[in-house]
Amino acid sequence: EVGAVTYAFLPGQEYADGLADVLFGDVNPSAHLPLTLPRAENEVGFTDAMWPGVGDKQRVASYSEGLLVGYRWYNAHNATPAFPFGHGLSYTTFALAGLRASPTRVTVTVTNTGRRPGAAAPQLYLTFPPSAGEPPGQLRGFAQAQLQPGESAEVRFPLRARDMSVWNATTHAWQLVHGSFGVAVGLSSRDAAALRGAFRSP
């Protein structure tokens, strides 16, 4: 039971200095998790065939999870991890507002609602139409905004046709999906306060 956790990925020789700067408040942390940390071991239900693989002479792994890898599994099962993909802490707070979505761009306004300067990192997740057979809430963009207390900035996420496409294994090419796309912009993949909307692809 602790108030916060620091997680070092290949920290390097200056990690001690960097950690001290964060812990003593000289630097406002702005990093975000590049993976999902589960609440329990094997929370996603890997079988031995999936990992580490089975076989006597040569171990073979079966990737039967398909597209439900990492945060996509949590989104598809509406499961709550210990710390979600994209999660990060700060000594200030941020609010998102004014979501606007179209097939070419998604924009939001982010405001530093705290009392210290900091960097917000809004993240864009798209949910394909059900006919596409894709996992819900797929990351399609992120941006960082350095903000003073009370300052606001508009964050833009440009969208390409590729962002709304799936791989066609028959034609060996990307195929644009038509229909209504769900939009979520938040501060992690499981942000309950994420702004939500939709648009129709051309």
Short mmCIF file of C-alpha atoms in Angstrom, two decimals:
data_model
loop_
_atom_site.label_atom_id
_atom_site.label_comp_id
_atom_site.label_asym_id
_atom_site.label_seq_id
_atom_site.Cartn_x
_atom_site.Cartn_y
_atom_site.Cartn_z
CA GLU A 1 0.00 0.00 0.00
CA VAL A 2 1.99 2.96 -1.34
CA GLY A 3 1.09 6.30 -2.83
CA ALA A 4 3.14 5.92 -6.00
CA VAL A 5 5.53 3.60 -7.80
CA THR A 6 8.54 4.46 -9.95
CA TYR A 7 9.38 2.02 -12.73
CA ALA A 8 12.77 2.20 -14.42
CA PHE A 9 13.18 0.83 -17.95
CA LEU A 10 16.91 0.37 -18.71
CA PRO A 11 17.65 3.42 -16.54
CA GLY A 12 21.35 3.97 -17.32
CA GLN A 13 24.08 5.60 -15.27
CA GLU A 14 22.20 8.86 -14.60
CA TYR A 15 19.13 7.12 -13.16
CA ALA A 16 19.99 7.98 -9.55
CA ASP A 17 20.24 11.71 -10.36
CA GLY A 18 17.04 11.62 -12.40
CA LEU A 19 15.14 9.74 -9.71
CA ALA A 20 16.30 12.19 -7.04
CA ASP A 21 15.12 15.13 -9.17
CA VAL A 22 11.66 13.55 -9.46
CA LEU A 23 11.34 12.48 -5.81
CA PHE A 24 12.40 15.87 -4.47
CA GLY A 25 10.13 17.73 -6.88
CA ASP A 26 12.83 19.47 -8.93
CA VAL A 27 11.40 17.85 -12.07
CA ASN A 28 7.75 17.10 -12.75
CA PRO A 29 7.47 13.51 -14.06
CA SER A 30 5.79 13.11 -17.44
CA ALA A 31 6.61 9.55 -18.55
CA HIS A 32 3.86 7.08 -19.47
CA LEU A 33 3.83 3.28 -19.43
CA PRO A 34 4.58 1.58 -22.79
CA LEU A 35 2.89 -1.60 -21.54
CA THR A 36 0.15 -2.83 -19.19
CA LEU A 37 0.98 -4.02 -15.67
CA PRO A 38 -1.49 -6.73 -14.52
CA ARG A 39 -3.11 -7.14 -11.12
CA ALA A 40 -2.14 -10.82 -10.91
CA GLU A 41 0.23 -13.25 -12.58
CA ASN A 42 -1.08 -14.54 -15.92
CA GLU A 43 -4.15 -12.35 -15.70
CA VAL A 44 -4.69 -12.71 -19.44
CA GLY A 45 -4.92 -16.51 -19.21
CA PHE A 46 -1.96 -17.71 -21.27
CA THR A 47 -1.92 -21.49 -21.72
CA ASP A 48 1.32 -23.49 -21.86
CA ALA A 49 0.81 -23.79 -25.61
CA MET A 50 0.76 -20.00 -25.90
CA TRP A 51 3.71 -19.39 -23.56
CA PRO A 52 6.35 -20.68 -23.08
CA GLY A 53 5.28 -23.21 -25.73
CA VAL A 54 5.16 -26.99 -25.80
CA GLY A 55 7.19 -29.77 -27.41
CA ASP A 56 9.87 -32.27 -26.47
CA LYS A 57 12.68 -31.68 -28.94
CA GLN A 58 11.71 -28.18 -30.01
CA ARG A 59 9.43 -25.90 -28.06
CA VAL A 60 6.71 -24.33 -30.22
CA ALA A 61 4.48 -21.46 -29.13
CA SER A 62 0.99 -20.91 -30.54
CA TYR A 63 -0.05 -17.28 -30.88
CA SER A 64 -3.75 -18.07 -30.56
CA GLU A 65 -4.48 -14.76 -28.80
CA GLY A 66 -4.67 -13.17 -32.25
CA LEU A 67 -4.89 -9.38 -31.99
CA LEU A 68 -5.69 -9.35 -28.27
CA VAL A 69 -2.18 -8.45 -27.13
CA GLY A 70 -1.37 -6.18 -24.18
CA TYR A 71 -3.83 -3.34 -23.59
CA ARG A 72 -6.05 -4.66 -26.41
CA TRP A 73 -6.86 -7.73 -24.29
CA TYR A 74 -7.86 -5.51 -21.36
CA ASN A 75 -10.01 -3.31 -23.56
CA ALA A 76 -11.72 -6.30 -25.23
CA HIS A 77 -12.50 -7.92 -21.86
CA ASN A 78 -13.25 -4.62 -20.07
CA ALA A 79 -10.72 -5.69 -17.43
CA THR A 80 -8.97 -3.31 -15.05
CA PRO A 81 -5.19 -3.80 -14.76
CA ALA A 82 -2.99 -2.61 -11.91
CA PHE A 83 -1.58 0.12 -14.16
CA PRO A 84 -2.89 0.58 -17.72
CA PHE A 85 -0.95 1.21 -20.90
CA GLY A 86 -0.25 4.94 -21.20
CA HIS A 87 -0.62 5.60 -17.47
CA GLY A 88 1.63 8.18 -15.82
CA LEU A 89 1.71 10.42 -12.77
CA SER A 90 2.41 14.12 -12.42
CA TYR A 91 2.68 16.70 -9.66
CA THR A 92 -0.08 18.65 -11.40
CA THR A 93 -3.45 17.73 -12.91
CA PHE A 94 -4.91 18.02 -16.40
CA ALA A 95 -8.39 18.22 -17.92
CA LEU A 96 -9.51 17.48 -21.46
CA ALA A 97 -12.39 19.23 -23.23
CA GLY A 98 -13.80 20.16 -26.62
CA LEU A 99 -13.42 16.90 -28.54
CA ARG A 100 -13.91 17.27 -32.29
CA ALA A 101 -13.58 14.25 -34.57
CA SER A 102 -13.55 13.73 -38.33
CA PRO A 103 -12.02 11.15 -40.70
CA THR A 104 -8.98 13.42 -41.15
CA ARG A 105 -8.35 14.86 -37.70
CA VAL A 106 -9.24 14.63 -34.03
CA THR A 107 -8.67 17.64 -31.76
CA VAL A 108 -9.04 18.29 -28.03
CA THR A 109 -8.17 21.06 -25.63
CA VAL A 110 -5.99 20.14 -22.66
CA THR A 111 -5.71 22.40 -19.60
CA ASN A 112 -3.28 22.34 -16.70
CA THR A 113 -5.69 22.53 -13.76
CA GLY A 114 -3.01 22.22 -11.08
CA ARG A 115 -0.53 24.59 -9.48
CA ARG A 116 2.71 23.44 -11.12
CA PRO A 117 4.01 23.43 -14.69
CA GLY A 118 3.77 20.02 -16.32
CA ALA A 119 3.52 17.99 -19.50
CA ALA A 120 0.26 16.34 -20.49
CA ALA A 121 0.20 13.43 -22.95
CA PRO A 122 -3.29 12.93 -24.41
CA GLN A 123 -3.72 9.67 -26.32
CA LEU A 124 -6.11 8.89 -29.19
CA TYR A 125 -7.80 5.48 -29.37
CA LEU A 126 -10.08 4.36 -32.22
CA THR A 127 -12.68 1.59 -32.15
CA PHE A 128 -13.42 0.10 -35.57
CA PRO A 129 -16.92 -0.84 -36.75
CA PRO A 130 -17.89 -4.33 -35.48
CA SER A 131 -17.73 -5.76 -39.01
CA ALA A 132 -13.94 -5.21 -39.05
CA GLY A 133 -13.35 -7.76 -36.28
CA GLU A 134 -10.77 -5.52 -34.63
CA PRO A 135 -10.09 -5.11 -30.87
CA PRO A 136 -11.71 -2.02 -29.36
CA GLY A 137 -9.77 1.09 -28.45
CA GLN A 138 -6.61 0.91 -30.57
CA LEU A 139 -3.94 3.58 -30.11
CA ARG A 140 -3.73 5.84 -33.14
CA GLY A 141 -1.81 8.80 -31.79
CA PHE A 142 -0.41 10.68 -28.82
CA ALA A 143 1.02 14.13 -28.22
CA GLN A 144 2.69 16.05 -25.44
CA ALA A 145 1.80 19.57 -24.34
CA GLN A 146 4.00 21.55 -21.91
CA LEU A 147 1.63 23.74 -19.89
CA GLN A 148 1.93 26.34 -17.16
CA PRO A 149 -0.71 26.35 -14.38
CA GLY A 150 -4.04 27.44 -15.88
CA GLU A 151 -2.71 27.29 -19.44
CA SER A 152 -4.60 25.48 -22.22
CA ALA A 153 -3.53 24.18 -25.59
CA GLU A 154 -5.25 22.54 -28.53
CA VAL A 155 -3.87 19.11 -29.39
CA ARG A 156 -4.36 17.77 -32.94
CA PHE A 157 -4.21 14.15 -34.04
CA PRO A 158 -4.04 13.87 -37.84
CA LEU A 159 -5.60 10.70 -39.26
CA ARG A 160 -4.55 8.83 -42.40
CA ALA A 161 -6.46 6.21 -44.36
CA ARG A 162 -4.02 3.66 -42.92
CA ASP A 163 -5.31 4.49 -39.41
CA MET A 164 -8.76 3.28 -40.47
CA SER A 165 -7.58 0.25 -42.43
CA VAL A 166 -7.04 -3.46 -41.76
CA TRP A 167 -4.63 -5.85 -43.43
CA ASN A 168 -6.25 -7.98 -46.13
CA ALA A 169 -4.42 -11.32 -46.10
CA THR A 170 -5.84 -12.25 -49.50
CA THR A 171 -4.78 -9.15 -51.43
CA HIS A 172 -1.74 -8.49 -49.22
CA ALA A 173 -2.69 -4.85 -48.88
CA TRP A 174 -4.27 -2.44 -46.42
CA GLN A 175 -8.04 -2.13 -46.87
CA LEU A 176 -9.99 0.92 -45.71
CA VAL A 177 -12.86 0.08 -43.36
CA HIS A 178 -16.10 1.98 -43.94
CA GLY A 179 -18.56 2.81 -41.19
CA SER A 180 -18.74 4.48 -37.80
CA PHE A 181 -15.54 4.70 -35.76
CA GLY A 182 -15.58 5.27 -32.01
CA VAL A 183 -13.16 7.89 -30.70
CA ALA A 184 -11.67 8.15 -27.21
CA VAL A 185 -9.05 10.66 -26.07
CA GLY A 186 -7.69 10.18 -22.57
CA LEU A 187 -4.55 10.03 -20.47
CA SER A 188 -4.27 6.22 -20.61
CA SER A 189 -5.86 3.27 -22.40
CA ARG A 190 -8.31 2.80 -19.51
CA ASP A 191 -8.97 6.45 -18.59
CA ALA A 192 -12.52 6.60 -17.19
CA ALA A 193 -12.59 10.35 -17.85
CA ALA A 194 -11.65 10.02 -21.54
CA LEU A 195 -13.59 12.16 -23.99
CA ARG A 196 -15.66 10.07 -26.40
CA GLY A 197 -17.15 10.67 -29.81
CA ALA A 198 -17.48 9.14 -33.26
CA PHE A 199 -17.08 9.80 -36.99
CA ARG A 200 -17.88 7.94 -40.20
CA SER A 201 -15.07 6.97 -42.55
CA PRO A 202 -15.48 8.00 -46.21
#
